[in-house]
Amino acid sequence: MGLDFTVIPQYLDIVLWGALWTILITLGAATVSFIGGMFLAVIALYAPLLVRLPFRAFAFLFMGTPLLLQLFLIYFGLVQVGIDVPAVMAGIIGLGLHFAVYNSELFQTGILAVDKGQVEAARTVGLSRMQALRKVVVPQAVRDVIPPIGNNMISLLKDSALVSVIGVSELTLSAQRAIGSTYRPFEFYVLVAVIYYIINLFMEAVQRRVERRVQASR
Amino acid sequence: MQRVFPFFLEAAWITVLLSVLTTILGLIFGAIGASARMSRFALFRFLGAAYVSVFRGTPALIQLFILYFGGPQIGIQLDAFQAAVIGLGINAGAYMAETMRGAIIAIDKGQIEAARTVGLSRFQTMRYVVLPQAMRLMIRPLGVNINAMIKATALVAAISVVELTYTAQRFIGSTYKPFEMFLIAGVLYMIIIYITGQAVSWLDRKARIN
């Protein structure tokens, strides 16, 4: 069986719909990972030990195990405890939590890098601890860690392919559908690889622009 | 619980085997990729850069699918395990190539110039001056690559290689105990990663003493 790329146009709309879903899932999971990462970082640094420990255990477990395994846990685990979420939601939550743990590590370094004197100054001026954290420390920490977080988000795009395994109709699964009726895996997987690569290049370009802005604002 | 445990141990062994073979292949492809990227010849530099960019810029899962499902169409017949090792190895090589290149360009340029002035050839300078130092620098970052790669071996569950994640998935389906199965597989992964991390630290310490 040779190669025949002429089968592609007929299924292009299915694949492009899949690409759109991949972008939406990536954006959704990126948002979860950003907010979740910030939340985890603040807990890891400021919460009392009893609150910190379970979160530490969670982070330890999620950093030491494969994403695919975590996706199975979340998808089947939620069903097990009686929460019947659609696969898309399970995928977004799974990807989001996985990268929240990685982002949290970055946020923690960012927060610790902000000069202690600034917090003291903010407190002296009359801001509460919470206000000092929210208005003085966090904005600077976020700025400092944008480049490495950008790298995580590019990984997130590529890892979003894994949610096809739990049945989310994104780019990878849409290719599998087309392959199911054409029996042309090579052509469609190469097409999908090209689409991922283009989205990836686009994200890298955005990242470079944001990095330049951040550099300029220092 | 006791009934599933032997299956998990056997699966863990497959994960270890996959990790070891993929690491070896990744190091080989990484060395080739790094050499190509730093070659004197523009064509090799281009090919090296394209290899790194394409394999780091697309999902490893898709690369595996192209090799395993698409391979037969272009005359490459591999069983799932072979496709897993080759696919993951080429993917890991792209990341390792960047790590190796980073360590090599971190070596002071003055040393290379000095070696060349003393009369060493380009190759000798690499062999006796640059590489011995760069090797030391790359142990830890390569350890990070290997750590990520061990977790990436889970992907081959999708082409039905019976390793840890595939086994966990199978037993989640048959026992309806997702959390327990996750914990068993998770602990086994963490043991493998911990031992690998210790080995990398040991190598790193040894390289520093010499």
Coordinates of N, CA and C in Angstrom, one line a residue, chain A residues 1-4 60-70 72-73 76-78 80 98 102 154 157-159 161-162 164-165 172 176 183-187 189-190 192-194 196-198 200-201 204, chain B residues 50 53-62 65-66 69-74 95 147 150-152 154-158 164-166 168-169 172 176-183 185-187 189-190 193:
Chain A
M1 N 0.8 -1.2 0.0 CA 0.0 0.0 0.0 C 0.9 1.3 0.0
G2 N 0.8 2.0 -1.1 CA 1.7 3.2 -1.2 C 1.0 4.4 -0.5
L3 N 1.6 5.5 -0.8 CA 1.0 6.7 -0.2 C 0.1 7.5 -1.2
D4 N -1.0 8.0 -0.6 CA -1.9 8.8 -1.5 C -2.5 9.9 -0.7
F60 N 4.0 16.0 44.7 CA 5.0 14.9 44.6 C 4.5 13.8 43.6
L61 N 3.2 13.4 43.8 CA 2.7 12.3 43.1 C 2.5 12.7 41.6
F62 N 2.1 14.0 41.4 CA 1.9 14.4 40.0 C 3.2 14.7 39.2
M63 N 4.2 15.0 40.0 CA 5.5 15.3 39.3 C 6.2 14.0 39.0
G64 N 5.9 12.9 39.7 CA 6.7 11.7 39.6 C 6.0 10.6 38.7
T65 N 4.8 10.9 38.2 CA 4.1 9.9 37.4 C 3.7 10.5 36.0
P66 N 3.5 9.6 35.0 CA 3.2 10.1 33.7 C 1.8 10.7 33.6
L67 N 1.7 11.7 32.7 CA 0.5 12.4 32.5 C -0.7 11.5 32.1
L68 N -0.3 10.5 31.2 CA -1.3 9.6 30.7 C -2.0 8.8 31.8
L69 N -1.2 8.4 32.8 CA -1.7 7.7 34.0 C -2.6 8.6 34.8
Q70 N -2.2 9.9 34.9 CA -3.0 10.8 35.7 C -4.4 11.0 35.0
F72 N -6.0 8.9 33.2 CA -6.9 7.7 33.4 C -7.5 7.8 34.8
L73 N -6.6 8.3 35.8 CA -7.1 8.4 37.2 C -8.3 9.4 37.2
F76 N -11.5 8.1 35.0 CA -12.3 7.0 35.7 C -12.5 7.3 37.1
G77 N -11.7 8.1 37.8 CA -11.8 8.4 39.2 C -13.1 9.2 39.4
L78 N -13.3 10.2 38.6 CA -14.4 11.1 38.7 C -15.7 10.3 38.5
Q80 N -16.1 7.2 39.1 CA -16.1 6.3 40.3 C -16.8 7.0 41.5
H98 N -2.0 18.8 35.9 CA -0.6 18.3 35.7 C 0.3 19.5 35.5
Y102 N 3.7 21.9 37.7 CA 4.9 22.4 37.2 C 5.0 23.9 37.3
I154 N 3.9 25.4 25.8 CA 4.2 24.7 24.6 C 4.2 23.2 24.8
L157 N 0.6 22.1 24.9 CA 0.0 21.9 23.5 C 0.3 20.4 23.0
K158 N 1.6 20.0 23.1 CA 1.9 18.7 22.6 C 1.3 17.6 23.4
D159 N 1.3 17.8 24.7 CA 0.7 16.8 25.6 C -0.8 16.7 25.5
A161 N -2.4 16.0 23.0 CA -2.6 14.9 22.1 C -3.1 13.7 23.0
L162 N -2.6 13.6 24.2 CA -2.9 12.4 25.1 C -4.3 12.3 25.4
S164 N -6.7 12.3 23.6 CA -7.4 11.5 22.6 C -7.6 10.1 23.2
V165 N -6.7 9.7 24.0 CA -6.8 8.3 24.6 C -8.0 8.1 25.5
T172 N -5.9 14.7 17.4 CA -5.4 13.4 17.2 C -6.5 12.4 17.0
Q176 N -7.8 9.9 13.8 CA -8.1 8.5 13.9 C -9.4 8.2 13.3
Y183 N -8.3 4.0 6.0 CA -7.2 3.1 6.3 C -5.9 3.8 5.7
R184 N -5.7 5.1 6.0 CA -4.5 5.7 5.5 C -3.8 6.4 6.7
P185 N -3.3 5.6 7.7 CA -2.7 6.3 8.9 C -1.5 7.2 8.6
F186 N -0.6 6.8 7.7 CA 0.6 7.6 7.5 C 0.2 9.0 7.0
E187 N -0.7 9.2 6.0 CA -1.1 10.5 5.5 C -1.7 11.4 6.6
Y189 N -1.7 11.0 10.0 CA -0.8 11.4 11.1 C 0.2 12.4 10.8
V190 N 0.7 12.3 9.5 CA 1.7 13.3 9.1 C 1.0 14.7 9.0
V192 N -1.5 15.7 10.7 CA -1.7 16.1 12.1 C -0.4 16.7 12.7
A193 N 0.7 16.0 12.4 CA 2.0 16.4 12.9 C 2.3 17.8 12.4
V194 N 2.0 18.0 11.1 CA 2.2 19.4 10.5 C 1.4 20.4 11.2
Y196 N 0.1 20.4 14.3 CA 0.7 20.6 15.6 C 2.0 21.5 15.5
Y197 N 2.8 21.2 14.5 CA 4.0 21.9 14.3 C 3.8 23.4 14.1
I198 N 2.7 23.7 13.2 CA 2.4 25.1 12.9 C 1.9 25.8 14.2
N200 N 2.6 25.1 17.2 CA 3.8 25.2 18.0 C 4.7 26.4 17.6
L201 N 4.9 26.5 16.3 CA 5.7 27.7 15.8 C 5.0 29.0 16.2
E204 N 5.6 29.7 19.8 CA 6.9 30.1 20.0 C 7.1 31.6 19.7
Chain B
A50 N 16.8 20.8 11.8 CA 15.4 20.4 11.4 C 15.0 19.2 12.3
S53 N 14.1 20.5 15.8 CA 12.9 21.4 15.7 C 11.6 20.5 15.5
V54 N 11.7 19.6 14.5 CA 10.5 18.8 14.2 C 10.1 17.9 15.3
F55 N 11.1 17.2 15.9 CA 10.8 16.2 16.9 C 10.5 16.8 18.2
R56 N 11.0 18.0 18.5 CA 10.6 18.7 19.7 C 9.3 19.5 19.5
G57 N 8.9 19.7 18.3 CA 7.8 20.6 18.0 C 6.5 19.8 17.7
T58 N 6.5 18.5 17.7 CA 5.3 17.7 17.5 C 5.1 16.7 18.6
P59 N 3.9 16.3 18.9 CA 3.7 15.4 20.0 C 4.4 14.0 19.8
A60 N 5.0 13.5 20.8 CA 5.7 12.2 20.7 C 4.7 11.1 20.4
L61 N 3.4 11.3 20.9 CA 2.4 10.3 20.6 C 2.2 10.2 19.1
I62 N 2.1 11.3 18.4 CA 1.9 11.3 16.9 C 3.1 10.7 16.2
F65 N 2.7 7.1 16.5 CA 1.6 6.6 15.6 C 2.1 6.5 14.1
I66 N 2.8 7.6 13.7 CA 3.3 7.6 12.3 C 4.2 6.4 12.1
F69 N 1.7 2.8 13.0 CA 0.6 2.6 12.1 C 0.9 3.0 10.7
G70 N 1.7 4.0 10.5 CA 2.0 4.5 9.1 C 3.2 3.8 8.5
G71 N 4.1 3.2 9.4 CA 5.3 2.6 8.9 C 5.1 1.5 7.8
P72 N 4.1 0.6 8.0 CA 3.9 -0.4 7.0 C 3.6 0.1 5.6
Q73 N 3.0 1.3 5.5 CA 2.7 1.9 4.2 C 4.0 2.3 3.5
I74 N 5.1 2.6 4.2 CA 6.3 3.0 3.6 C 7.4 1.9 3.8
Y95 N 15.8 16.0 22.2 CA 15.9 16.8 23.5 C 17.4 16.7 23.9
N147 N 14.7 11.5 33.0 CA 13.5 11.6 33.9 C 12.2 11.8 33.1
I150 N 11.4 8.7 31.0 CA 10.8 7.5 31.7 C 9.3 7.7 31.8
K151 N 8.9 9.0 32.1 CA 7.4 9.2 32.1 C 6.8 9.1 30.8
A152 N 7.6 9.5 29.7 CA 7.0 9.5 28.4 C 6.9 8.0 27.9
A154 N 5.1 6.0 29.1 CA 3.7 5.7 29.3 C 2.9 5.8 28.0
L155 N 3.4 6.6 27.1 CA 2.7 6.8 25.8 C 2.5 5.5 25.0
V156 N 3.5 4.6 25.2 CA 3.4 3.4 24.3 C 2.2 2.5 24.7
A157 N 1.6 2.8 25.9 CA 0.3 2.1 26.2 C -0.6 2.3 25.0
A158 N -0.6 3.5 24.3 CA -1.5 3.8 23.3 C -1.3 2.9 22.0
L164 N 3.6 -0.3 32.4 CA 2.9 0.0 33.6 C 1.5 0.7 33.4
T165 N 1.5 1.8 32.5 CA 0.3 2.5 32.3 C -0.8 1.7 31.6
Y166 N -0.4 0.9 30.7 CA -1.3 0.0 30.0 C -2.0 -1.0 31.0
A168 N -2.2 -0.5 34.3 CA -3.0 0.2 35.2 C -4.4 0.4 34.5
Q169 N -4.4 0.8 33.3 CA -5.6 1.1 32.5 C -6.5 -0.1 32.5
I172 N -7.9 -0.8 35.9 CA -9.0 0.2 36.2 C -10.3 -0.3 35.6
Y176 N -12.6 -1.5 38.5 CA -13.3 -0.2 38.9 C -12.6 0.4 40.2
K177 N -11.3 0.2 40.3 CA -10.6 0.9 41.4 C -9.6 1.8 40.9
P178 N -10.0 2.9 40.3 CA -9.0 3.8 39.6 C -7.9 4.3 40.5
F179 N -8.3 4.7 41.8 CA -7.3 5.3 42.6 C -6.2 4.3 43.1
E180 N -6.7 3.1 43.5 CA -5.7 2.1 43.9 C -4.7 1.7 42.8
M181 N -5.3 1.5 41.6 CA -4.4 1.1 40.5 C -3.4 2.2 40.1
F182 N -3.9 3.5 40.2 CA -3.1 4.6 40.0 C -1.9 4.6 41.0
L183 N -2.3 4.4 42.2 CA -1.2 4.4 43.3 C -0.2 3.3 43.1
A185 N 0.7 1.8 40.3 CA 1.6 2.1 39.1 C 2.4 3.4 39.4
G186 N 1.8 4.4 40.1 CA 2.5 5.6 40.4 C 3.7 5.3 41.3
V187 N 3.6 4.5 42.3 CA 4.7 4.2 43.3 C 5.8 3.5 42.5
Y189 N 6.5 3.8 39.3 CA 7.2 4.8 38.5 C 8.1 5.6 39.3
M190 N 7.7 6.0 40.5 CA 8.5 6.8 41.3 C 9.7 6.1 41.8
I193 N 12.1 6.2 38.9 CA 12.7 7.5 38.7 C 13.6 7.8 39.8

